[in-house]
Tab-separated table of N, CA and C in Angstrom:
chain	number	residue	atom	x	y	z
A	90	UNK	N	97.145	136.060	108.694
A	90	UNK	CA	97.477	136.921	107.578
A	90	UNK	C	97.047	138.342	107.905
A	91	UNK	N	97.612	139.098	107.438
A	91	UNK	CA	97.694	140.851	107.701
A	91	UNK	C	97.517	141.569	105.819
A	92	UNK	N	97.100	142.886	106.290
A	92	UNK	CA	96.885	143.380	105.205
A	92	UNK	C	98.482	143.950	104.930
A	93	UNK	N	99.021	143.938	103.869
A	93	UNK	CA	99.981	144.635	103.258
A	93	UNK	C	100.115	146.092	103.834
A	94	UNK	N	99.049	147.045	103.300
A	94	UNK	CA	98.837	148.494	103.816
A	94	UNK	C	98.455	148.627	105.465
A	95	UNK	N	97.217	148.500	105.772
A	95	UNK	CA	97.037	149.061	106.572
A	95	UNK	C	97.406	148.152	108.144
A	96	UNK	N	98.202	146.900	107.697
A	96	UNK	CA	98.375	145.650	108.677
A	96	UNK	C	97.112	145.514	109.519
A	97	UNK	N	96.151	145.461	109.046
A	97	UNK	CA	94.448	144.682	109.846
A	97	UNK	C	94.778	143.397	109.732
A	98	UNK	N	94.324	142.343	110.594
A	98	UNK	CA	93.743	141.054	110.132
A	98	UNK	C	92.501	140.610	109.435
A	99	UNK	N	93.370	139.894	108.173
A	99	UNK	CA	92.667	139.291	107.071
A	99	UNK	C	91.821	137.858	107.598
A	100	UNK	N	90.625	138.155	106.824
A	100	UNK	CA	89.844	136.616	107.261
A	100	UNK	C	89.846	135.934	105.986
A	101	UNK	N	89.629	134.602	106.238
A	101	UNK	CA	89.055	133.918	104.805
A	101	UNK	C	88.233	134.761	103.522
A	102	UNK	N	87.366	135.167	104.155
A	102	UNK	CA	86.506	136.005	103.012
A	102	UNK	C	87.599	136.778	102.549
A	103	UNK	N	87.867	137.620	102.956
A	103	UNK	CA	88.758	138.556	102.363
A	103	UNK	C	89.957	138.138	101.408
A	104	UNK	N	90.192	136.522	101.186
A	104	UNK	CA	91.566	136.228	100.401
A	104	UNK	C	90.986	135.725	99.148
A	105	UNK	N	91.775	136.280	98.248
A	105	UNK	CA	90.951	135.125	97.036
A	105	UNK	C	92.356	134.957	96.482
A	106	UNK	N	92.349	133.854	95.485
A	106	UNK	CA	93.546	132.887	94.614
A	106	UNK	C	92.917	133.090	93.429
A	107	UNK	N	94.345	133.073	92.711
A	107	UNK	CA	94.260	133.767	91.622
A	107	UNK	C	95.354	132.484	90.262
A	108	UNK	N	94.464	132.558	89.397
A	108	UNK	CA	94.857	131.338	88.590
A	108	UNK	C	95.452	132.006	87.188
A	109	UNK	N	96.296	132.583	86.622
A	109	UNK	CA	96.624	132.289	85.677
A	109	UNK	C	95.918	131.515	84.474
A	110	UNK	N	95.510	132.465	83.462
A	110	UNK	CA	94.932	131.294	82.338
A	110	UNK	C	94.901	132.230	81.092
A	111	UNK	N	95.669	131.792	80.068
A	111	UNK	CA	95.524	132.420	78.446
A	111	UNK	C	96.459	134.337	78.657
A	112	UNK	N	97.320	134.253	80.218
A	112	UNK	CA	98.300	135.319	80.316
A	112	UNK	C	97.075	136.464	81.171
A	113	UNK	N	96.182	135.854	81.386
A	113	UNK	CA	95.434	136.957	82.687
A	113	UNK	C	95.412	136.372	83.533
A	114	UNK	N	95.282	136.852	84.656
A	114	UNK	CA	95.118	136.713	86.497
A	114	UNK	C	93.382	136.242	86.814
A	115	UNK	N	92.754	135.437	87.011
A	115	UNK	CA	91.350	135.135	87.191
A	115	UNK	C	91.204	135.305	88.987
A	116	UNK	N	90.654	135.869	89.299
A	116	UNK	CA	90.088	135.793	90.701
A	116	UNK	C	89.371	134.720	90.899
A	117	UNK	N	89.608	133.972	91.963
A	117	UNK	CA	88.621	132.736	92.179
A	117	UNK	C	88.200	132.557	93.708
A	118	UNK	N	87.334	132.429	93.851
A	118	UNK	CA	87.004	132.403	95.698
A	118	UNK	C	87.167	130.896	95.821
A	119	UNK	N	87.338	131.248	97.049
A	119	UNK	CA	87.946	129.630	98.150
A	119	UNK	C	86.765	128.595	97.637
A	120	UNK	N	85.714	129.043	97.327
A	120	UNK	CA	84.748	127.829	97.368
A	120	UNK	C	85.294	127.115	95.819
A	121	UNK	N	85.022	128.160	95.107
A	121	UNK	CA	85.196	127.973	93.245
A	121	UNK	C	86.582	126.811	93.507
A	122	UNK	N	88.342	127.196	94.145
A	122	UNK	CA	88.970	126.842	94.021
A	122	UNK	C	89.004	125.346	94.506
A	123	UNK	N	87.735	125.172	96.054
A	123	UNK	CA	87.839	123.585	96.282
A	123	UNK	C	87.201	122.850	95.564
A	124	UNK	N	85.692	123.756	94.687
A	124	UNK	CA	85.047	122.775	93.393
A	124	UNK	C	85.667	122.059	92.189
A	125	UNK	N	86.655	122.922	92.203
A	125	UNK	CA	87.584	122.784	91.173
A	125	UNK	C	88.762	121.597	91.676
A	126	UNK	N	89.227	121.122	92.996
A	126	UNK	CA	89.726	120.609	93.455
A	126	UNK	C	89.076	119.168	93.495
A	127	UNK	N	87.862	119.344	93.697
A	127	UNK	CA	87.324	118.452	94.057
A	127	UNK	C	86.376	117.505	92.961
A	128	UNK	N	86.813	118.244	91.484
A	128	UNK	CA	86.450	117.717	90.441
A	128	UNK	C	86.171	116.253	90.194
A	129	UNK	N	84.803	115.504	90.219
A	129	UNK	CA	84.635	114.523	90.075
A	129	UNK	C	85.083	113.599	91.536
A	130	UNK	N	84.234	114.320	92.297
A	130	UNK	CA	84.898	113.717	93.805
A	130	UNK	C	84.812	112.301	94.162
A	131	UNK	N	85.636	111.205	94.405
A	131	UNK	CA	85.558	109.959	94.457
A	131	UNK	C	85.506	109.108	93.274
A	132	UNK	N	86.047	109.747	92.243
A	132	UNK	CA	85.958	108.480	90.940
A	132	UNK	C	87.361	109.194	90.558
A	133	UNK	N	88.000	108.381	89.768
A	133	UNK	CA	89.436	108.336	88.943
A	133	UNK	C	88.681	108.387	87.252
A	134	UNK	N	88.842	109.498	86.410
A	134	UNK	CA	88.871	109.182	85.314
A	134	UNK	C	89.706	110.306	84.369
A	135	UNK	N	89.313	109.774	82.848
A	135	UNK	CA	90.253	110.343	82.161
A	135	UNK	C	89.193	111.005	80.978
A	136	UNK	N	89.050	111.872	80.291
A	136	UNK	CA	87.868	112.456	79.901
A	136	UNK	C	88.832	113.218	78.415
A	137	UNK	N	88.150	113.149	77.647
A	137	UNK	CA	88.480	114.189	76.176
A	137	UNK	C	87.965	114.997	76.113
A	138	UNK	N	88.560	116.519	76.212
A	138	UNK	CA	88.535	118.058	75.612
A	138	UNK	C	87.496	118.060	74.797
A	139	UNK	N	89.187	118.075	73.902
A	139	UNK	CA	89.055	118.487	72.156
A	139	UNK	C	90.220	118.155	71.390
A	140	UNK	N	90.890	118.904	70.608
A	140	UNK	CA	91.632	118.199	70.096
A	140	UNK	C	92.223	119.859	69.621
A	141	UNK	N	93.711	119.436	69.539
A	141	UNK	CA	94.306	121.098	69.217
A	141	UNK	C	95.842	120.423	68.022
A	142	UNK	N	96.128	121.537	67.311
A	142	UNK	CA	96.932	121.226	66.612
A	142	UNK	C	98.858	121.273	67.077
A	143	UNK	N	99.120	120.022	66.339
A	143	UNK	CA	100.449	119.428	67.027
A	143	UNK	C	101.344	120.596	67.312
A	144	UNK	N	101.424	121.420	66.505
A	144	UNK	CA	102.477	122.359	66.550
A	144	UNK	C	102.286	123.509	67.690
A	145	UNK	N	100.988	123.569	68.549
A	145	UNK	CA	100.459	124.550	70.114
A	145	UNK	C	101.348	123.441	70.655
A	146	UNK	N	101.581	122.212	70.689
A	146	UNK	CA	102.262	121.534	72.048
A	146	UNK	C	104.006	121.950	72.393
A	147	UNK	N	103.858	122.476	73.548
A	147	UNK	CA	105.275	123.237	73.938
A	147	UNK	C	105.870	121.917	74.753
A	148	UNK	N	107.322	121.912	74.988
A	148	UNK	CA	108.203	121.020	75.415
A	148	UNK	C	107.988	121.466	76.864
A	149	UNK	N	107.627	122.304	77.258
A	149	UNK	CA	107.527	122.818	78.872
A	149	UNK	C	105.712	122.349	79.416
A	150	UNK	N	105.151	121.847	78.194
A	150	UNK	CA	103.815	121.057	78.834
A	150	UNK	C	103.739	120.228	79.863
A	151	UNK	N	105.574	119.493	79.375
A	151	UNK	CA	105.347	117.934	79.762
A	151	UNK	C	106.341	117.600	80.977
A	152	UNK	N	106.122	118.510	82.168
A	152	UNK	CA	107.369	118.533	83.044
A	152	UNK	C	106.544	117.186	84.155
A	153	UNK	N	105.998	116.975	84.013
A	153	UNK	CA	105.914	115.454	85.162
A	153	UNK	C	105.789	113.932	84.478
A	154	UNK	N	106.108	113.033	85.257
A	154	UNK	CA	106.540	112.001	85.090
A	154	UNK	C	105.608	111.656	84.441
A	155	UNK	N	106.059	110.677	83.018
A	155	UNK	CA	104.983	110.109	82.400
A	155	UNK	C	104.349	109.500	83.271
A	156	UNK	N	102.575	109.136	82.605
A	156	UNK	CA	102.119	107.521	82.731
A	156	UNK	C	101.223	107.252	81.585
A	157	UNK	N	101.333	106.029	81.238
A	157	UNK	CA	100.828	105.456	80.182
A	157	UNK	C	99.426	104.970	80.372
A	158	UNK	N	98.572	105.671	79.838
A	158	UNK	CA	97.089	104.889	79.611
A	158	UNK	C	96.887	103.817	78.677
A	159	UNK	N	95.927	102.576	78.939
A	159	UNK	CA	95.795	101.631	78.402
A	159	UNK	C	94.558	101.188	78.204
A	160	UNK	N	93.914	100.898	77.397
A	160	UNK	CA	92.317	100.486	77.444
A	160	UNK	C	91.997	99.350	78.011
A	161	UNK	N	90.674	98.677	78.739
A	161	UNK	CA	90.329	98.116	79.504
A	161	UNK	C	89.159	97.334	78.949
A	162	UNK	N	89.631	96.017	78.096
A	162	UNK	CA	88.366	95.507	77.630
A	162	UNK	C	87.523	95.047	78.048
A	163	UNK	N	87.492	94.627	79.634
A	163	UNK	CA	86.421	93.898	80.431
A	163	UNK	C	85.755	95.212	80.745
A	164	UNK	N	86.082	96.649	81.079
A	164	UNK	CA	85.172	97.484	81.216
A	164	UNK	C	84.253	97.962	80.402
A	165	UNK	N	85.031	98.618	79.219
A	165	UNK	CA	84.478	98.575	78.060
A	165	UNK	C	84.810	97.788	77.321
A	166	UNK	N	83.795	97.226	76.467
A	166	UNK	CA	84.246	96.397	74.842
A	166	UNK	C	84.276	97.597	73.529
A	167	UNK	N	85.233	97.320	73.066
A	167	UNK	CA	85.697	97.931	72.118
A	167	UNK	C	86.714	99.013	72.165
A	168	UNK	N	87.333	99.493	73.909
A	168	UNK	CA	88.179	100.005	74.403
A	168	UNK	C	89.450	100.179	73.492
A	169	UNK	N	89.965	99.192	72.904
A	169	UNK	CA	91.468	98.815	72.531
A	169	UNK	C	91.058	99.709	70.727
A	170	UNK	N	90.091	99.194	69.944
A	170	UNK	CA	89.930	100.002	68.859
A	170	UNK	C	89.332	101.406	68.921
A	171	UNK	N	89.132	101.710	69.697
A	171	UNK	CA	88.216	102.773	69.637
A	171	UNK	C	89.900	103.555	70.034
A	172	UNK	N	90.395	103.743	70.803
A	172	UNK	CA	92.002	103.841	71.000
A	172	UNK	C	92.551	104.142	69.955
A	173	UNK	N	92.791	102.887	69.438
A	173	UNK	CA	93.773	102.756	68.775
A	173	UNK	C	93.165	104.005	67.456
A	174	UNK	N	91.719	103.458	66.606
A	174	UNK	CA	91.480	104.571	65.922
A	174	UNK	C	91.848	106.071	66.325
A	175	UNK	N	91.403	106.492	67.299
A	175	UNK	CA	91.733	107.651	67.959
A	175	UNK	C	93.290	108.582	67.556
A	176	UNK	N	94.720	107.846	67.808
A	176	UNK	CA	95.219	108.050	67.817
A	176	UNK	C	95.845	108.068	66.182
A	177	UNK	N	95.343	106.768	65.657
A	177	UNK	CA	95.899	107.067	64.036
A	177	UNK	C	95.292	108.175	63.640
A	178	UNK	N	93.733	108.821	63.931
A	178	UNK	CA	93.409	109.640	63.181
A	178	UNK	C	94.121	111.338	63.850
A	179	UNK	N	94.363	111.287	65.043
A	179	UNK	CA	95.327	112.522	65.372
A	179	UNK	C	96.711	112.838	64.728
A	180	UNK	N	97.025	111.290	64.431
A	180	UNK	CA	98.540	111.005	64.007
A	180	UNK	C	98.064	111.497	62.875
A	181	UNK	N	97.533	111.074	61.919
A	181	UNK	CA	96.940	111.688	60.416
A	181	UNK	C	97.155	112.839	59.923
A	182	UNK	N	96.001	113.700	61.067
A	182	UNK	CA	95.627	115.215	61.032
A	182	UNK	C	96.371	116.165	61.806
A	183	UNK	N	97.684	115.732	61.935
A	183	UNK	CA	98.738	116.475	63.247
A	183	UNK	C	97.729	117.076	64.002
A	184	UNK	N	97.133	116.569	64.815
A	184	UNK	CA	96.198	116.665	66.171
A	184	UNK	C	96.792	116.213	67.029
A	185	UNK	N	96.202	116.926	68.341
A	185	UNK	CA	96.787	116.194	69.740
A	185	UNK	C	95.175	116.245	70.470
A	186	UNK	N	95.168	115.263	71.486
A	186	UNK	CA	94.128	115.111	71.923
A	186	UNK	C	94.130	115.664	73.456
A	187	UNK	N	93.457	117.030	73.706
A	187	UNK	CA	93.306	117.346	75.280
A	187	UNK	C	92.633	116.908	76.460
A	188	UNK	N	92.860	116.429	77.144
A	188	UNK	CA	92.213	115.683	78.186
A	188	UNK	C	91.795	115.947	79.481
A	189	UNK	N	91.283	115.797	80.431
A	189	UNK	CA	91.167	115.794	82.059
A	189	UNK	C	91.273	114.971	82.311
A	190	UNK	N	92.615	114.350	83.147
A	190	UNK	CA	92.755	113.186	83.747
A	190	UNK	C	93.443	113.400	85.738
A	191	UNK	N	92.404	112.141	86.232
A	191	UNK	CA	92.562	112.654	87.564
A	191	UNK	C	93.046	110.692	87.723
A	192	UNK	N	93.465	110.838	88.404
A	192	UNK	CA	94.472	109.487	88.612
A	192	UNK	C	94.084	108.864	89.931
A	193	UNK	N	93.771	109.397	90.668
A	193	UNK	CA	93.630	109.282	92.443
A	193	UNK	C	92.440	110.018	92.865
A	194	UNK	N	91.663	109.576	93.490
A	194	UNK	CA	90.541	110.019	94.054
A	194	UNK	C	90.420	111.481	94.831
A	195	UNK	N	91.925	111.141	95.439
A	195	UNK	CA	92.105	112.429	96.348
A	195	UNK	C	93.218	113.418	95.877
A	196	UNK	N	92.883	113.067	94.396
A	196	UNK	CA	94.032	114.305	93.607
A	196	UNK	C	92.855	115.346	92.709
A	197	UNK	N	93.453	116.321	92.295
A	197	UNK	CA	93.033	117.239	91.131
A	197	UNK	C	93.118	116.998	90.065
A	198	UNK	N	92.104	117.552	89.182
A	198	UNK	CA	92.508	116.585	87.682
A	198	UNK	C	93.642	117.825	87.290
A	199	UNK	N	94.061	117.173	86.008
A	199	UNK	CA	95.163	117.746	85.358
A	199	UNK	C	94.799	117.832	83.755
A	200	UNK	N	95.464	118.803	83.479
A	200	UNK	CA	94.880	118.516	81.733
A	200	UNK	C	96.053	118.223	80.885
């Protein structure tokens, strides 16, 4: 990589990535961006936010392929109600529930 202006060669230090968030540009250094990559390194899970109201959810949220989560009663007991409550009471309060879910060990979570 070369500089734009003065064409020097660029090193690692010198590059930073830049994330988009709430319509500003965030600077993030290489390390920040692999911590962030590397979120919860070696475990698969699925984690709750918060909870935001139905009408923030845009149709352009949802551009990848579903997958369906399911509760796991031999892991946890009480998995399937604790669920199921969950969702009647979002359904209730036009809530949606925000999440971090990382699927694969050697993926990034996603929200």
């Amino acid at each position: 990589w070369v500089h734009p202006v003065d064409h020097t060669p660029l090193l690692p230090s010198d590059m930073a990535k830049f994330m988009n968030y709430g319509g500003r540009d965030i600077k993030m250094s290489v390390a920040e961006v692999k911590h962030i990559q590397g979120f919860g390194q070696g475990e698969n899970f699925l984690r709750l936010i918060g909870f935001r109201d139905k009408s923030t959810l845009k149709f352009g949220n949802h551009v990848k392929l579903p997958q369906f989560v399911y509760p796991c009663e031999n892991l946890v007991k009480g998995s399937t109600k604790l669920l199921n409550a969950l969702l009647n009471r979002c359904a209730a309060r036009d809530k949606i529930a925000v999440c971090s879910y990382k699927p694969r060990s050697v993926s990034g979570p996603s929200f």
